[in-house]
Amino acid sequence: MTGPHRIAVLALEGSVGFDLGVPAQVFGCARDENGAPLYEVRVCTPDGGPIRCAAGYRVHPEHGPEALDWAQTVITIGMQQGSPVKDGVLDQHVIDTLRRAAGHARMMSICTGAFVLAAAGLLDGRPATTHWAYARRFRRLFPRVLLDPDVLFVDDGDVLTSAGVGAGPDLCLHVIRRDHGSGVANRAARRCVIAPWRDGGQSQFIERPLPEPAEASTAATREWALHRLGEPLTLRELAEHARMSVRTFTRRFREETGSSPGQWLVHQRVEHVRRLLEDTDLPVEKIAARAGFGTAASLRQHLRARLGVAPSAYRRSFRPAG
């Protein structure tokens, strides 16, 4: 089919107004080299009628459930009220509509919109994320979902989920990047005045006690490791450098960074790969060795998991020919 990619945003009672506006704004800024829109976004409700948002106002979208049949991508948005978030229950009509849509459309959720997809049975056995503050409830209601509450978004191919509120734009930009490359995504980000790629995960925002000032820090070891990313650093080596036991080092590291030492190392290595792809002409095999991934296959796997693109595609986006 020709024309812009068709996106339907499903709004339910108790929807978060911010999440409701994000897809149209971010995807609406994605244009081709001639300025033509690459996406068309329609907001709909299950019956075409108005819904009350969590902030206390009503919205009356122009479309009903027919938009879900029309769409190539369906997005469920965050909600602070309603049965999906409260007890994991969804109206059977909405379940049937979403399941029918999943037969032909890519499915996405923003924030607690993951509760809607999960209640429809579309996340069973699949990796997903949601707002960190709702993670415990989500796990209790949907034990079959492979929840990861530490990331900003999860891309599982035809089903994508994002963390809370501000992670919605991150997921939308990721999809634009996946569909049309980094150049288009970066232009959309500039138009929206948001970061084209945000480092870290939502774990950095989770409420946690500040470390005691008197306790030792892992900061010096992190700085030390940054200069040795090409080496096969082990957890024991990191702990020994910090002069801590492995158990104490792991606890302190998570308190200070919001992630495990292993997750942090992978993130830093991916960032190093991005810089080498952007700034050098080194072959992928040498970049893999310099970044500590060992093989080109391992590098490709981690880069695609983090950025959704292959090294060659990423390099083309930032170093166009000529």
Coordinates of C-alpha atoms in Angstrom, one line a residue:
M1 CA 0.0 0.0 0.0
T2 CA 1.1 3.5 -0.7
G3 CA 0.5 6.6 1.5
P4 CA 1.3 7.3 5.1
H5 CA 1.5 4.5 7.6
R6 CA -1.9 4.3 9.5
I7 CA -1.9 4.6 13.3
A8 CA -5.0 4.3 15.6
V9 CA -4.7 5.4 19.2
L10 CA -7.3 3.8 21.4
A11 CA -8.6 6.0 24.3
L12 CA -10.4 4.4 27.2
E13 CA -12.0 5.9 30.3
G14 CA -9.4 7.3 32.6
S15 CA -6.8 7.8 29.9
V16 CA -3.8 10.1 30.5
G17 CA -4.1 13.3 28.5
F18 CA -0.4 13.6 27.9
D19 CA -0.2 10.0 26.5
L20 CA -3.2 10.7 24.3
G21 CA -1.4 13.6 22.5
V22 CA 2.1 12.1 22.2
P23 CA 1.5 9.8 19.1
A24 CA -0.1 12.4 16.9
Q25 CA 2.6 15.0 17.9
V26 CA 5.7 12.8 17.4
F27 CA 4.6 10.7 14.5
G28 CA 3.1 13.9 12.9
C29 CA 6.6 15.4 12.8
A30 CA 8.0 12.5 10.8
R31 CA 8.4 13.6 7.2
D32 CA 10.2 12.4 4.1
E33 CA 12.8 14.4 2.2
N34 CA 10.0 16.2 0.3
G35 CA 8.1 17.2 3.5
A36 CA 5.3 14.7 3.0
P37 CA 3.9 13.0 6.2
L38 CA 5.0 9.5 6.8
Y39 CA 2.2 8.7 9.3
E40 CA -1.5 9.4 9.7
V41 CA -2.8 9.2 13.3
R42 CA -6.4 8.8 14.3
V43 CA -7.7 8.8 17.9
C44 CA -10.6 6.5 18.6
T45 CA -12.8 5.1 21.4
P46 CA -14.4 1.7 21.6
D47 CA -17.9 3.1 20.7
G48 CA -17.0 6.4 19.0
G49 CA -18.3 8.4 22.0
P50 CA -16.5 10.7 24.4
I51 CA -14.3 9.5 27.3
R52 CA -13.3 11.2 30.5
C53 CA -9.5 11.7 31.0
A54 CA -7.7 11.2 34.2
A55 CA -7.2 14.9 34.7
G56 CA -11.0 15.5 34.8
Y57 CA -11.9 16.7 31.3
R58 CA -13.6 14.9 28.4
V59 CA -12.5 14.3 24.9
H60 CA -14.6 13.3 22.0
P61 CA -12.4 11.7 19.2
E62 CA -13.6 11.7 15.7
H63 CA -13.4 8.0 15.2
G64 CA -14.8 4.8 16.7
P65 CA -13.7 1.1 16.5
E66 CA -13.5 1.2 12.7
A67 CA -10.2 3.0 13.1
L68 CA -8.7 -0.2 14.6
D69 CA -9.6 -2.2 11.5
W70 CA -8.1 0.6 9.3
A71 CA -4.9 0.8 11.3
Q72 CA -1.5 -0.7 10.5
T73 CA -0.3 0.2 14.1
V74 CA -2.6 0.3 17.2
I75 CA -1.5 2.2 20.3
T76 CA -3.1 1.8 23.7
I77 CA -2.3 4.7 26.1
G78 CA -1.7 5.1 29.8
M79 CA -4.6 5.3 32.2
Q80 CA -4.8 5.9 35.9
Q81 CA -8.3 4.6 36.4
G82 CA -10.4 1.8 35.0
S83 CA -10.7 -1.9 35.4
P84 CA -7.6 -2.9 33.3
V85 CA -5.3 -1.1 35.8
K86 CA -7.4 -1.9 38.9
D87 CA -8.1 -5.6 38.4
G88 CA -6.8 -6.6 35.0
V89 CA -10.2 -6.8 33.4
L90 CA -11.2 -5.4 30.0
D91 CA -14.6 -5.3 28.3
Q92 CA -15.1 -8.3 26.0
H93 CA -15.9 -6.1 23.1
V94 CA -12.6 -4.2 23.5
I95 CA -10.8 -7.5 23.8
D96 CA -12.3 -8.8 20.6
T97 CA -11.5 -5.6 18.8
L98 CA -7.9 -5.6 19.9
R99 CA -7.4 -9.2 19.1
R100 CA -8.8 -8.7 15.6
A101 CA -6.5 -5.7 15.1
A102 CA -3.5 -7.7 16.3
G103 CA -4.1 -10.0 13.3
H104 CA -3.1 -7.2 10.9
A105 CA -1.5 -4.4 12.9
R106 CA 1.6 -3.7 15.0
M107 CA 0.6 -3.3 18.6
M108 CA 2.1 -0.6 20.9
S109 CA 1.4 0.7 24.4
I110 CA 2.5 3.8 26.3
C111 CA 2.8 3.6 30.1
T112 CA 0.0 1.7 31.7
G113 CA -1.5 1.1 28.3
A114 CA 0.4 -2.2 28.7
F115 CA -2.4 -3.2 31.1
V116 CA -4.8 -3.0 28.3
L117 CA -2.8 -5.2 25.9
A118 CA -2.1 -7.6 28.7
A119 CA -5.8 -7.8 29.7
A120 CA -6.5 -8.7 26.0
G121 CA -4.1 -11.5 26.3
L122 CA -1.7 -10.0 23.7
L123 CA 1.4 -9.9 26.0
D124 CA 1.3 -13.5 27.4
G125 CA 4.8 -15.1 27.1
R126 CA 6.3 -11.9 25.7
P127 CA 8.7 -9.3 27.1
A128 CA 7.1 -6.0 28.0
T129 CA 7.4 -3.0 30.3
T130 CA 5.1 -0.4 32.0
H131 CA 5.5 2.4 34.5
W132 CA 7.8 1.4 37.3
A133 CA 5.3 2.4 40.0
Y134 CA 2.8 -0.1 38.6
A135 CA 5.2 -3.0 38.1
R136 CA 4.3 -4.9 41.2
R137 CA 0.6 -4.7 40.4
F138 CA 1.2 -5.7 36.8
R139 CA 3.2 -8.8 37.8
R140 CA 0.4 -9.8 40.2
L141 CA -2.3 -9.4 37.6
F142 CA -0.4 -10.7 34.6
P143 CA 2.1 -13.3 35.7
R144 CA 2.5 -14.8 32.2
V145 CA 4.0 -11.5 30.9
L146 CA 7.8 -11.3 31.0
L147 CA 7.9 -7.8 32.6
D148 CA 11.1 -5.7 32.6
P149 CA 10.5 -2.6 34.7
D150 CA 14.0 -1.2 34.2
V151 CA 13.9 -0.1 30.6
L152 CA 12.3 2.8 28.8
F153 CA 10.7 0.6 26.1
V154 CA 10.7 -3.0 24.9
D155 CA 10.6 -3.9 21.2
D156 CA 9.4 -7.4 20.6
G157 CA 8.9 -7.1 16.9
D158 CA 5.1 -6.7 16.3
V159 CA 4.4 -5.8 19.9
L160 CA 6.1 -2.8 21.6
T161 CA 5.6 -1.3 25.1
S162 CA 7.0 1.7 26.8
A163 CA 7.5 2.8 30.4
G164 CA 5.7 5.7 32.1
V165 CA 4.5 8.9 30.6
G166 CA 7.8 10.5 29.3
A167 CA 8.9 7.3 27.7
G168 CA 6.1 7.5 25.2
P169 CA 8.0 9.8 22.9
D170 CA 11.1 7.5 23.3
L171 CA 9.1 4.6 21.9
C172 CA 7.5 6.7 19.1
L173 CA 10.9 7.9 18.0
H174 CA 12.3 4.3 18.2
V175 CA 9.5 3.2 15.8
I176 CA 10.2 6.0 13.4
R177 CA 13.9 5.1 13.5
R178 CA 13.0 1.5 12.9
D179 CA 10.6 2.3 10.0
H180 CA 12.6 5.1 8.3
G181 CA 16.1 5.4 9.8
S182 CA 17.8 7.7 12.2
G183 CA 17.8 10.7 9.9
V184 CA 14.0 10.9 9.9
A185 CA 13.7 10.2 13.6
N186 CA 16.3 12.8 14.5
R187 CA 14.5 15.4 12.4
A188 CA 11.2 14.5 14.2
A189 CA 12.9 14.8 17.5
R190 CA 14.3 18.3 16.7
R191 CA 10.8 19.4 15.6
C192 CA 9.4 18.2 18.9
V193 CA 12.4 19.6 20.8
I194 CA 13.1 16.3 22.5
A195 CA 16.1 14.1 22.7
P196 CA 16.4 11.7 19.7
W197 CA 17.8 9.0 22.0
R198 CA 17.7 9.0 25.8
D199 CA 20.4 7.2 27.7
G200 CA 19.6 4.9 30.6
G201 CA 16.3 3.3 31.7
Q202 CA 13.4 4.1 33.9
S203 CA 15.2 2.6 36.8
Q204 CA 17.0 5.8 37.2
F205 CA 13.8 7.5 38.2
I206 CA 12.6 4.9 40.7
E207 CA 12.4 6.3 44.2
R208 CA 15.3 4.9 46.3
P209 CA 17.1 6.1 49.4
L210 CA 20.3 8.0 48.8
P211 CA 23.5 6.2 49.7
E212 CA 25.0 7.1 53.0
P213 CA 27.8 9.7 52.4
A214 CA 30.2 7.7 54.6
E215 CA 29.9 4.6 52.4
A216 CA 32.3 3.9 49.6
S217 CA 31.2 4.8 46.1
T218 CA 31.5 2.8 42.8
A219 CA 32.2 6.0 40.8
A220 CA 35.9 5.5 40.6
T221 CA 35.4 2.0 39.3
R222 CA 32.9 3.1 36.7
E223 CA 35.4 5.6 35.4
W224 CA 38.1 3.0 35.4
A225 CA 35.9 0.6 33.5
L226 CA 35.0 3.2 30.9
H227 CA 38.7 3.2 29.8
R228 CA 38.7 -0.6 29.5
L229 CA 35.5 -1.4 27.6
G230 CA 37.5 -3.6 25.2
E231 CA 38.6 -5.9 28.0
P232 CA 36.5 -8.8 29.3
L233 CA 35.7 -7.2 32.6
T234 CA 34.2 -9.5 35.2
L235 CA 32.1 -8.6 38.2
R236 CA 34.8 -9.9 40.5
E237 CA 37.4 -7.6 38.8
L238 CA 35.1 -4.6 39.2
A239 CA 34.5 -5.4 42.9
E240 CA 38.2 -5.9 43.5
H241 CA 39.0 -2.5 42.0
A242 CA 36.4 -0.9 44.2
R243 CA 37.8 -2.9 47.2
M244 CA 34.4 -4.4 48.0
S245 CA 33.0 -7.8 48.1
V246 CA 31.0 -8.8 45.0
R247 CA 27.8 -8.7 47.0
T248 CA 28.5 -5.2 48.5
F249 CA 29.7 -3.9 45.1
T250 CA 26.6 -5.1 43.3
R251 CA 24.3 -3.6 45.9
R252 CA 26.1 -0.2 45.9
F253 CA 26.3 -0.2 42.1
R254 CA 22.6 -0.6 41.7
E255 CA 21.9 2.0 44.4
E256 CA 24.0 4.6 42.6
T257 CA 23.2 3.8 38.9
G258 CA 19.8 2.1 39.0
S259 CA 21.1 -0.9 37.1
S260 CA 23.3 -3.9 37.6
P261 CA 27.0 -3.8 36.7
G262 CA 26.4 -6.1 33.7
Q263 CA 23.5 -4.0 32.3
W264 CA 25.6 -0.8 32.8
L265 CA 28.6 -2.3 30.9
V266 CA 26.4 -3.4 28.0
H267 CA 24.9 0.1 27.8
Q268 CA 28.4 1.8 27.9
R269 CA 29.7 -0.6 25.2
V270 CA 26.7 0.1 22.9
E271 CA 27.4 3.9 23.4
H272 CA 31.0 3.3 22.5
V273 CA 29.9 1.4 19.4
R274 CA 27.7 4.3 18.3
R275 CA 30.6 6.7 18.6
L276 CA 32.9 4.5 16.6
L277 CA 30.3 4.0 13.9
E278 CA 29.6 7.7 13.7
D279 CA 33.2 8.9 13.9
T280 CA 35.4 6.2 12.2
D281 CA 35.5 4.0 9.2
L282 CA 36.6 0.9 11.2
P283 CA 35.0 -2.4 10.1
V284 CA 32.4 -3.9 12.4
E285 CA 34.7 -6.7 13.5
K286 CA 37.3 -4.2 14.9
I287 CA 34.6 -2.1 16.5
A288 CA 33.3 -5.2 18.2
A289 CA 36.7 -5.9 19.6
R290 CA 37.3 -2.3 20.8
A291 CA 33.9 -2.2 22.5
G292 CA 34.3 -5.5 24.3
F293 CA 31.6 -7.5 22.4
G294 CA 34.2 -9.9 20.9
T295 CA 32.4 -10.7 17.7
A296 CA 30.6 -8.8 15.0
A297 CA 27.6 -11.1 15.6
S298 CA 27.4 -10.2 19.3
L299 CA 27.7 -6.5 18.4
R300 CA 24.9 -6.7 15.9
Q301 CA 22.7 -8.5 18.4
H302 CA 23.2 -5.9 21.1
L303 CA 22.9 -2.9 18.7
R304 CA 19.6 -4.2 17.3
A305 CA 18.2 -4.9 20.8
R306 CA 19.1 -1.4 22.0
L307 CA 18.6 0.7 18.8
G308 CA 16.5 -1.5 16.5
V309 CA 19.0 -1.1 13.6
A310 CA 22.0 -2.9 12.1
P311 CA 25.5 -1.4 12.3
S312 CA 25.5 -0.6 8.6
A313 CA 22.1 1.1 8.7
Y314 CA 23.2 3.1 11.8
R315 CA 26.4 4.2 10.1
R316 CA 24.6 5.2 6.9
S317 CA 22.2 7.4 8.9
F318 CA 25.0 9.4 10.5
R319 CA 27.6 9.2 7.8
P320 CA 25.7 9.5 4.5
A321 CA 27.7 8.9 1.4
G322 CA 29.3 11.9 -0.3

